[in-house]
Amino acid sequence: MPAKVVVGVQWGDEGKGKVIDILASRSDVVVRSQGGNNAGHTISHQGETYKLALLPSGVLYPKVDCYIGCGVVINPATLLGEIDAITARGVSCDRLRIDPRAHVVMPWHITLDGLSEDGLGKDKIGTTRRGIGPCYMDKAERVGLRMHELCDPTLLRQKIQAVGTRKNQLLSDFYGCQPLDLWEITAEFEEYGKRLRPYLSDVSDLTWQALQDGKNVLFEGAQGTLLDLDLGTYPYVTSSNPVSGGVCVGTGIGPTAINEVLGVAKAYTTRVGGGPFPTELFDEVGNTIRDVGHEYGTNTGRPRRVGWFDAVIARYGVRVNGLTGLIVNKLDTLSGISTLKVCTAYETQDGQRLTSFPAAIEQLELCRPVYAELPGFSEDISGCRTFAELPRACREYIAFLEETAGCPIVMVGVGPGREQMCVK
């Protein structure tokens, strides 16, 4: 059963979209397992750029079946907007299927997300304010609206009145806000349900059948390991599980079905939002990496925080995801920097050296990076397609990352195009 999982090893935004696009072209099925429209993939495909938030990356290939699993939370307006936009560009979504168990992002989720974030003041988590966290909260509280209910007018009206009345009470009594118009919401979401009903199908069953038939199945998620709700830098995390284990829950497929787990990292580190970031750069080198690497959010446009490659994080990602291979993106961004640094360990305030990623962010906040320095390179490597073509300094840098991360590096990205990969 040839099944691959692609996960982010850092804080997300590692360039998974390009990797998934490459692998999707060789796959029969691509399944999205978690997250919502709080993260996106930017894909350069046949000379055009596509920005996807909810649609699986395989949608660009007419023979690939694309599934959205039960672990995804869906803003129906956003999803329909993506379908309409990509259809207008000549890409068909006829092979898209959505699990009826997936939860729906409602207007009160978006409103409460913003109000909650504002209430945190200087301790803001840095959410995208798109209702993802509150939607997962309702899922855990067992009051969420699922896709099969969205597509059933009777169930939809009942659920909106029952849950919406409680949310309006919270908005008015606790936040002092105007209540939402539940009848207006009902009319709007009934239309969404009509349009999305044809896409509903049991993704767990479809995926299992594909695996039984020997088809190549690719599982993709959003965000990265350090944004995992349980294993990330809590509370500065997302509300789902972007690690490889989350794929099983978010698609309804058992772990024994998975053959290969590929992790994606940048040749440096970035993150969006608050929280500790040991290797963060505040100097001109950091500004250069941000500008050259176009480190701004796909969906939000927010500038990303930038830092040196952190091998402590990479080792953690290898361990908790069970990686069988590592893919390093954006090596070309580092061209022109005379000395490259890699964090190999952390040093605590009392002088202890940590080589494992700490569980508590309070400890992480006090850690200082221990760096190894390597010679940089100045060549344009965007045309390289094999490791042998890379300059010696690049090969040594990649070899060092491989050694310190403890995982074989199987591909290196040297540009934004899907063809700009060096395969080992």
Short mmCIF file of C-alpha atoms in Angstrom, two decimals:
data_model
loop_
_atom_site.label_atom_id
_atom_site.label_comp_id
_atom_site.label_asym_id
_atom_site.label_seq_id
_atom_site.Cartn_x
_atom_site.Cartn_y
_atom_site.Cartn_z
CA MET A 1 0.00 0.00 0.00
CA PRO A 2 2.09 2.92 -1.29
CA ALA A 3 1.15 5.82 1.00
CA LYS A 4 3.30 8.88 1.70
CA VAL A 5 2.84 11.60 4.32
CA VAL A 6 4.35 15.09 3.95
CA VAL A 7 4.72 17.19 7.10
CA GLY A 8 6.37 20.45 8.07
CA VAL A 9 9.31 20.09 10.44
CA GLN A 10 9.46 23.67 11.72
CA TRP A 11 6.70 26.24 12.40
CA GLY A 12 5.01 25.79 9.03
CA ASP A 13 5.58 27.76 5.81
CA GLU A 14 8.44 25.40 4.88
CA GLY A 15 7.42 25.15 1.24
CA LYS A 16 5.36 21.97 1.55
CA GLY A 17 3.17 23.15 -1.34
CA LYS A 18 5.95 22.76 -3.89
CA VAL A 19 6.97 19.36 -2.55
CA ILE A 20 3.38 18.15 -2.52
CA ASP A 21 2.90 19.46 -6.05
CA ILE A 22 5.87 17.39 -7.23
CA LEU A 23 4.68 14.27 -5.43
CA ALA A 24 1.05 14.84 -6.43
CA SER A 25 2.02 14.59 -10.09
CA ARG A 26 3.09 10.99 -9.36
CA SER A 27 0.09 10.17 -7.16
CA ASP A 28 -3.41 8.88 -7.77
CA VAL A 29 -4.95 10.44 -4.67
CA VAL A 30 -4.09 13.46 -2.48
CA VAL A 31 -5.77 13.73 0.93
CA ARG A 32 -5.80 16.81 3.18
CA SER A 33 -5.89 15.81 6.86
CA GLN A 34 -6.18 18.86 9.15
CA GLY A 35 -6.23 22.64 9.53
CA GLY A 36 -8.38 25.19 7.79
CA ASN A 37 -7.97 28.35 5.76
CA ASN A 38 -5.56 29.68 8.37
CA ALA A 39 -2.67 28.42 6.27
CA GLY A 40 -1.99 28.12 2.59
CA HIS A 41 0.23 26.62 -0.08
CA THR A 42 1.78 28.68 -2.85
CA ILE A 43 2.43 26.54 -5.92
CA SER A 44 4.20 27.50 -9.15
CA HIS A 45 2.75 25.21 -11.81
CA GLN A 46 3.28 25.41 -15.58
CA GLY A 47 4.30 29.06 -15.36
CA GLU A 48 1.37 30.08 -13.17
CA THR A 49 1.11 30.70 -9.44
CA TYR A 50 -1.72 29.23 -7.39
CA LYS A 51 -2.48 30.03 -3.76
CA LEU A 52 -4.51 27.28 -2.11
CA ALA A 53 -5.89 27.27 1.44
CA LEU A 54 -8.38 24.40 1.53
CA LEU A 55 -8.17 22.61 -1.80
CA PRO A 56 -5.65 19.75 -1.82
CA SER A 57 -2.60 20.50 -3.95
CA GLY A 58 -3.33 17.61 -6.31
CA VAL A 59 -6.28 19.54 -7.74
CA LEU A 60 -3.95 20.91 -10.44
CA TYR A 61 -3.67 17.42 -11.98
CA PRO A 62 -6.77 16.23 -13.87
CA LYS A 63 -6.23 12.53 -13.10
CA VAL A 64 -5.67 12.96 -9.35
CA ASP A 65 -8.53 12.41 -6.89
CA CYS A 66 -8.52 15.09 -4.17
CA TYR A 67 -10.03 14.45 -0.75
CA ILE A 68 -10.63 16.74 2.23
CA GLY A 69 -10.60 14.60 5.38
CA CYS A 70 -12.65 14.76 8.55
CA GLY A 71 -9.86 16.52 10.45
CA VAL A 72 -10.15 19.67 8.33
CA VAL A 73 -12.36 22.60 9.39
CA ILE A 74 -14.02 24.21 6.38
CA ASN A 75 -15.10 27.77 5.79
CA PRO A 76 -17.61 27.08 3.00
CA ALA A 77 -17.38 30.59 1.53
CA THR A 78 -13.60 30.27 1.29
CA LEU A 79 -13.77 26.78 -0.23
CA LEU A 80 -16.36 27.79 -2.82
CA GLY A 81 -14.32 30.89 -3.63
CA GLU A 82 -11.29 28.68 -4.28
CA ILE A 83 -13.33 26.30 -6.41
CA ASP A 84 -14.74 29.17 -8.47
CA ALA A 85 -11.36 30.89 -8.86
CA ILE A 86 -9.48 27.78 -9.91
CA THR A 87 -12.30 26.66 -12.23
CA ALA A 88 -12.15 30.05 -13.95
CA ARG A 89 -8.49 29.31 -14.70
CA GLY A 90 -9.40 26.07 -16.43
CA VAL A 91 -8.79 23.67 -13.54
CA SER A 92 -11.58 21.19 -12.83
CA CYS A 93 -12.67 20.32 -9.28
CA ASP A 94 -14.86 17.39 -10.38
CA ARG A 95 -12.59 14.89 -8.59
CA LEU A 96 -12.89 16.71 -5.25
CA ARG A 97 -14.54 14.87 -2.35
CA ILE A 98 -15.24 16.15 1.17
CA ASP A 99 -15.75 13.97 4.23
CA PRO A 100 -19.22 14.54 5.75
CA ARG A 101 -17.62 14.44 9.22
CA ALA A 102 -15.50 17.56 8.61
CA HIS A 103 -16.54 20.54 10.70
CA VAL A 104 -17.76 23.89 9.40
CA VAL A 105 -16.35 27.29 10.38
CA MET A 106 -19.32 29.50 11.30
CA PRO A 107 -19.55 33.32 11.54
CA TRP A 108 -19.53 33.19 15.35
CA HIS A 109 -16.23 31.33 15.24
CA ILE A 110 -14.62 34.15 13.28
CA THR A 111 -16.12 36.84 15.54
CA LEU A 112 -15.08 35.07 18.73
CA ASP A 113 -11.58 34.41 17.38
CA GLY A 114 -10.96 38.13 16.94
CA LEU A 115 -12.51 39.10 20.28
CA SER A 116 -10.53 36.45 22.15
CA GLU A 117 -7.26 37.50 20.52
CA ASP A 118 -7.88 41.17 21.29
CA GLY A 119 -8.60 40.27 24.91
CA LEU A 120 -5.15 38.73 25.34
CA GLY A 121 -3.44 42.10 24.87
CA LYS A 122 0.35 41.77 24.79
CA ASP A 123 0.02 37.99 25.21
CA LYS A 124 -1.64 37.54 21.82
CA ILE A 125 -1.12 34.10 20.29
CA GLY A 126 -1.02 35.53 16.77
CA THR A 127 -3.98 33.69 15.27
CA THR A 128 -5.17 34.52 11.77
CA ARG A 129 -8.60 35.46 13.23
CA ARG A 130 -10.34 33.14 10.81
CA GLY A 131 -12.28 31.15 13.38
CA ILE A 132 -10.17 28.01 13.27
CA GLY A 133 -9.51 27.70 17.01
CA PRO A 134 -13.14 28.34 18.07
CA CYS A 135 -14.32 25.82 15.46
CA TYR A 136 -12.05 23.13 16.89
CA MET A 137 -13.23 24.15 20.38
CA ASP A 138 -16.85 23.47 19.38
CA LYS A 139 -15.75 20.18 17.85
CA ALA A 140 -14.22 19.13 21.18
CA GLU A 141 -17.29 20.40 23.06
CA ARG A 142 -19.46 18.33 20.69
CA VAL A 143 -21.60 21.25 19.55
CA GLY A 144 -19.92 21.79 16.17
CA LEU A 145 -21.69 21.78 12.81
CA ARG A 146 -20.46 19.10 10.42
CA MET A 147 -20.55 19.05 6.63
CA HIS A 148 -23.41 16.54 6.44
CA GLU A 149 -25.51 18.91 8.57
CA LEU A 150 -24.59 21.88 6.40
CA CYS A 151 -25.98 19.97 3.43
CA ASP A 152 -29.23 18.98 5.18
CA PRO A 153 -31.50 22.09 5.43
CA THR A 154 -33.52 20.71 8.36
CA LEU A 155 -30.49 19.78 10.45
CA LEU A 156 -28.77 23.04 9.49
CA ARG A 157 -31.64 25.21 10.76
CA GLN A 158 -31.90 23.23 13.99
CA LYS A 159 -28.16 23.43 14.66
CA ILE A 160 -27.83 27.14 13.87
CA GLN A 161 -30.74 28.01 16.17
CA ALA A 162 -29.51 25.80 19.02
CA VAL A 163 -25.83 26.70 18.92
CA GLY A 164 -26.19 30.21 17.52
CA THR A 165 -28.50 31.24 20.37
CA ARG A 166 -25.84 30.24 22.90
CA LYS A 167 -23.13 32.06 20.94
CA ASN A 168 -25.23 35.22 20.73
CA GLN A 169 -25.68 35.13 24.48
CA LEU A 170 -21.92 34.90 24.89
CA LEU A 171 -21.37 37.77 22.46
CA SER A 172 -23.87 40.06 24.14
CA ASP A 173 -23.44 39.16 27.82
CA PHE A 174 -19.66 38.67 27.98
CA TYR A 175 -18.30 40.79 25.13
CA GLY A 176 -21.06 43.43 24.94
CA CYS A 177 -21.46 42.90 21.18
CA GLN A 178 -24.47 42.91 18.93
CA PRO A 179 -25.89 39.40 18.40
CA LEU A 180 -25.58 37.78 14.99
CA ASP A 181 -28.62 37.45 12.73
CA LEU A 182 -29.23 33.70 12.82
CA TRP A 183 -31.86 33.73 10.08
CA GLU A 184 -29.51 35.56 7.75
CA ILE A 185 -26.77 33.05 8.54
CA THR A 186 -29.19 30.17 7.91
CA ALA A 187 -30.15 31.49 4.48
CA GLU A 188 -26.52 32.05 3.53
CA PHE A 189 -25.34 28.62 4.68
CA GLU A 190 -28.25 26.82 3.05
CA GLU A 191 -26.92 28.07 -0.27
CA TYR A 192 -23.43 26.88 0.60
CA GLY A 193 -24.87 23.47 1.45
CA LYS A 194 -26.65 23.20 -1.88
CA ARG A 195 -23.42 23.84 -3.79
CA LEU A 196 -21.21 21.60 -1.67
CA ARG A 197 -23.59 18.63 -1.32
CA PRO A 198 -22.38 16.92 -4.54
CA TYR A 199 -18.84 16.76 -3.16
CA LEU A 200 -19.71 14.83 0.04
CA SER A 201 -18.37 11.30 0.32
CA ASP A 202 -16.78 9.13 3.01
CA VAL A 203 -13.09 10.00 2.61
CA SER A 204 -11.96 7.27 4.99
CA ASP A 205 -13.65 4.63 2.85
CA LEU A 206 -12.49 6.14 -0.45
CA THR A 207 -8.90 6.34 0.76
CA TRP A 208 -8.92 2.80 2.08
CA GLN A 209 -10.28 1.50 -1.20
CA ALA A 210 -7.57 3.38 -3.10
CA LEU A 211 -4.91 1.80 -0.90
CA GLN A 212 -6.44 -1.65 -1.34
CA ASP A 213 -6.30 -1.13 -5.10
CA GLY A 214 -2.58 -0.37 -4.91
CA LYS A 215 -2.95 3.31 -5.81
CA ASN A 216 -0.37 5.90 -4.80
CA VAL A 217 -1.87 8.01 -2.00
CA LEU A 218 -0.32 11.23 -0.72
CA PHE A 219 -1.39 12.76 2.60
CA GLU A 220 -0.88 16.48 3.17
CA GLY A 221 -1.50 18.72 6.14
CA ALA A 222 -1.12 22.36 7.02
CA GLN A 223 1.26 24.21 9.38
CA GLY A 224 4.26 22.45 10.95
CA THR A 225 5.42 20.27 13.84
CA LEU A 226 6.04 23.12 16.28
CA LEU A 227 2.48 24.38 15.77
CA ASP A 228 1.03 21.02 16.83
CA LEU A 229 -1.57 21.41 19.58
CA ASP A 230 0.09 18.79 21.78
CA LEU A 231 3.73 18.65 20.65
CA GLY A 232 4.30 22.27 19.59
CA THR A 233 5.33 25.42 21.46
CA TYR A 234 2.07 25.59 23.42
CA PRO A 235 0.13 27.90 23.72
CA TYR A 236 1.62 29.47 20.56
CA VAL A 237 0.27 26.66 18.42
CA THR A 238 -2.58 25.86 16.06
CA SER A 239 -5.69 23.97 17.14
CA SER A 240 -5.04 20.67 15.36
CA ASN A 241 -2.27 18.08 14.94
CA PRO A 242 0.02 18.78 11.95
CA VAL A 243 2.37 15.91 12.90
CA SER A 244 2.31 12.64 10.99
CA GLY A 245 0.13 10.96 13.63
CA GLY A 246 -2.57 13.54 12.98
CA VAL A 247 -2.94 12.20 9.45
CA CYS A 248 -4.44 8.96 10.76
CA VAL A 249 -7.10 10.70 12.84
CA GLY A 250 -7.78 13.38 10.23
CA THR A 251 -8.39 10.93 7.39
CA GLY A 252 -9.61 7.77 9.09
CA ILE A 253 -6.65 5.64 7.99
CA GLY A 254 -4.61 3.48 10.40
CA PRO A 255 -0.84 3.98 10.85
CA THR A 256 0.06 0.63 9.29
CA ALA A 257 -1.17 1.95 5.93
CA ILE A 258 1.64 4.53 5.79
CA ASN A 259 4.94 3.57 4.14
CA GLU A 260 6.90 6.81 4.07
CA VAL A 261 6.96 10.06 6.07
CA LEU A 262 8.76 12.99 4.46
CA GLY A 263 9.54 16.12 6.45
CA VAL A 264 9.99 19.53 4.84
CA ALA A 265 12.22 22.24 6.32
CA LYS A 266 13.79 25.44 5.08
CA ALA A 267 17.55 25.89 4.94
CA TYR A 268 16.90 28.43 7.69
CA THR A 269 13.95 28.85 10.09
CA THR A 270 10.85 31.06 10.03
CA ARG A 271 7.70 31.44 12.07
CA VAL A 272 4.61 33.65 12.27
CA GLY A 273 2.96 34.80 15.48
CA GLY A 274 4.17 35.01 19.06
CA GLY A 275 6.27 32.65 21.13
CA PRO A 276 9.96 31.84 21.69
CA PHE A 277 12.28 31.52 18.71
CA PRO A 278 15.87 30.74 19.83
CA THR A 279 17.66 31.45 16.52
CA GLU A 280 15.66 34.52 15.53
CA LEU A 281 17.64 37.22 13.71
CA PHE A 282 17.07 40.93 14.28
CA ASP A 283 19.92 42.19 12.12
CA GLU A 284 20.51 42.95 8.46
CA VAL A 285 21.13 39.27 7.69
CA GLY A 286 17.63 38.46 8.91
CA ASN A 287 16.15 41.29 6.83
CA THR A 288 18.02 40.04 3.77
CA ILE A 289 16.77 36.47 4.20
CA ARG A 290 13.21 37.74 4.65
CA ASP A 291 13.31 39.90 1.52
CA VAL A 292 15.20 37.50 -0.73
CA GLY A 293 13.08 34.56 0.43
CA HIS A 294 9.81 36.54 0.18
CA GLU A 295 8.98 35.53 3.72
CA TYR A 296 5.47 36.89 3.98
CA GLY A 297 2.34 34.86 4.76
CA THR A 298 0.54 33.25 1.79
CA ASN A 299 -2.90 34.15 3.14
CA THR A 300 -2.20 36.95 5.58
CA GLY A 301 0.72 38.83 4.01
CA ARG A 302 2.29 39.09 7.48
CA PRO A 303 6.11 39.30 7.56
CA ARG A 304 7.58 36.10 8.97
CA ARG A 305 10.15 36.05 11.74
CA VAL A 306 13.47 34.72 10.42
CA GLY A 307 16.35 32.83 12.01
CA TRP A 308 19.19 30.40 11.40
CA PHE A 309 18.56 26.68 10.86
CA ASP A 310 17.84 25.00 14.19
CA ALA A 311 19.02 21.38 14.30
CA VAL A 312 17.48 20.88 17.75
CA ILE A 313 14.08 21.53 16.18
CA ALA A 314 14.95 19.35 13.19
CA ARG A 315 15.89 16.40 15.41
CA TYR A 316 12.64 16.84 17.32
CA GLY A 317 10.70 16.83 14.05
CA VAL A 318 12.48 13.68 12.93
CA ARG A 319 11.60 11.93 16.19
CA VAL A 320 7.95 12.87 16.70
CA ASN A 321 7.02 12.35 13.05
CA GLY A 322 9.06 9.21 12.47
CA LEU A 323 10.63 10.78 9.37
CA THR A 324 12.06 8.50 6.71
CA GLY A 325 13.48 11.42 4.71
CA LEU A 326 14.01 15.18 4.94
CA ILE A 327 13.55 17.77 2.19
CA VAL A 328 15.32 21.12 2.59
CA ASN A 329 13.87 24.08 0.70
CA LYS A 330 15.13 27.55 -0.23
CA LEU A 331 18.85 26.91 -0.08
CA ASP A 332 19.17 29.51 -2.85
CA THR A 333 17.94 32.21 -0.45
CA LEU A 334 21.20 31.95 1.50
CA SER A 335 23.40 32.80 -1.49
CA GLY A 336 25.59 35.82 -0.79
CA ILE A 337 25.83 35.33 2.99
CA SER A 338 29.49 34.87 3.85
CA THR A 339 29.05 32.75 7.00
CA LEU A 340 26.17 30.39 7.67
CA LYS A 341 25.20 29.37 11.18
CA VAL A 342 23.44 26.24 12.41
CA CYS A 343 22.12 25.86 15.95
CA THR A 344 23.31 22.46 17.21
CA ALA A 345 22.24 22.76 20.87
CA TYR A 346 20.77 25.14 23.45
CA GLU A 347 22.46 26.54 26.51
CA THR A 348 20.39 27.21 29.61
CA GLN A 349 20.88 30.05 32.07
CA ASP A 350 22.77 27.81 34.45
CA GLY A 351 25.16 26.67 31.73
CA GLN A 352 23.58 23.31 30.91
CA ARG A 353 23.62 22.18 27.30
CA LEU A 354 20.41 20.81 25.81
CA THR A 355 20.39 18.75 22.64
CA SER A 356 16.70 17.79 22.93
CA PHE A 357 13.87 20.24 22.37
CA PRO A 358 12.35 21.27 25.76
CA ALA A 359 8.68 20.57 26.47
CA ALA A 360 7.96 23.87 28.25
CA ILE A 361 8.17 27.19 26.43
CA GLU A 362 9.20 28.83 29.72
CA GLN A 363 12.42 26.83 29.47
CA LEU A 364 12.73 27.46 25.73
CA GLU A 365 12.45 31.22 26.30
CA LEU A 366 15.57 31.09 28.47
CA CYS A 367 17.64 29.03 26.05
CA ARG A 368 20.47 30.51 24.02
CA PRO A 369 21.50 28.90 20.73
CA VAL A 370 24.87 27.18 20.43
CA TYR A 371 26.07 27.71 16.87
CA ALA A 372 28.35 25.94 14.47
CA GLU A 373 29.65 28.15 11.65
CA LEU A 374 30.10 27.07 8.06
CA PRO A 375 31.40 28.92 5.02
CA GLY A 376 28.71 30.52 2.87
CA PHE A 377 28.43 30.64 -0.90
CA SER A 378 27.83 33.33 -3.49
CA GLU A 379 26.95 31.31 -6.62
CA ASP A 380 23.55 31.28 -8.30
CA ILE A 381 22.39 27.72 -7.69
CA SER A 382 18.89 28.04 -9.17
CA GLY A 383 19.89 25.98 -12.22
CA CYS A 384 21.36 23.04 -10.29
CA ARG A 385 19.45 19.77 -10.53
CA THR A 386 21.79 17.29 -8.84
CA PHE A 387 23.81 17.42 -5.63
CA ALA A 388 26.99 17.11 -7.67
CA GLU A 389 26.20 20.40 -9.43
CA LEU A 390 25.95 22.33 -6.17
CA PRO A 391 29.01 24.34 -5.06
CA ARG A 392 31.18 22.65 -2.48
CA ALA A 393 30.05 24.99 0.32
CA CYS A 394 26.41 24.05 -0.40
CA ARG A 395 27.17 20.34 -0.33
CA GLU A 396 29.02 20.72 2.96
CA TYR A 397 26.17 22.74 4.44
CA ILE A 398 23.58 20.11 3.44
CA ALA A 399 25.81 17.30 4.72
CA PHE A 400 26.08 19.10 8.06
CA LEU A 401 22.31 19.58 8.29
CA GLU A 402 21.82 15.89 7.51
CA GLU A 403 24.30 14.86 10.20
CA THR A 404 22.94 17.17 12.90
CA ALA A 405 19.27 16.46 12.10
CA GLY A 406 19.83 12.71 12.10
CA CYS A 407 17.84 12.04 8.95
CA PRO A 408 18.79 11.54 5.29
CA ILE A 409 18.16 14.59 3.11
CA VAL A 410 16.60 13.37 -0.12
CA MET A 411 15.85 16.65 -1.94
CA VAL A 412 17.01 20.25 -1.81
CA GLY A 413 15.03 23.19 -3.20
CA VAL A 414 17.02 25.81 -5.13
CA GLY A 415 14.16 28.01 -6.38
CA PRO A 416 10.37 28.46 -6.31
CA GLY A 417 9.64 26.35 -9.41
CA ARG A 418 8.66 22.71 -9.03
CA GLU A 419 11.54 21.78 -11.35
CA GLN A 420 14.06 23.62 -9.16
CA MET A 421 14.92 20.66 -6.97
CA CYS A 422 18.15 18.75 -6.51
CA VAL A 423 17.33 15.08 -5.95
CA LYS A 424 19.83 12.97 -4.04
#
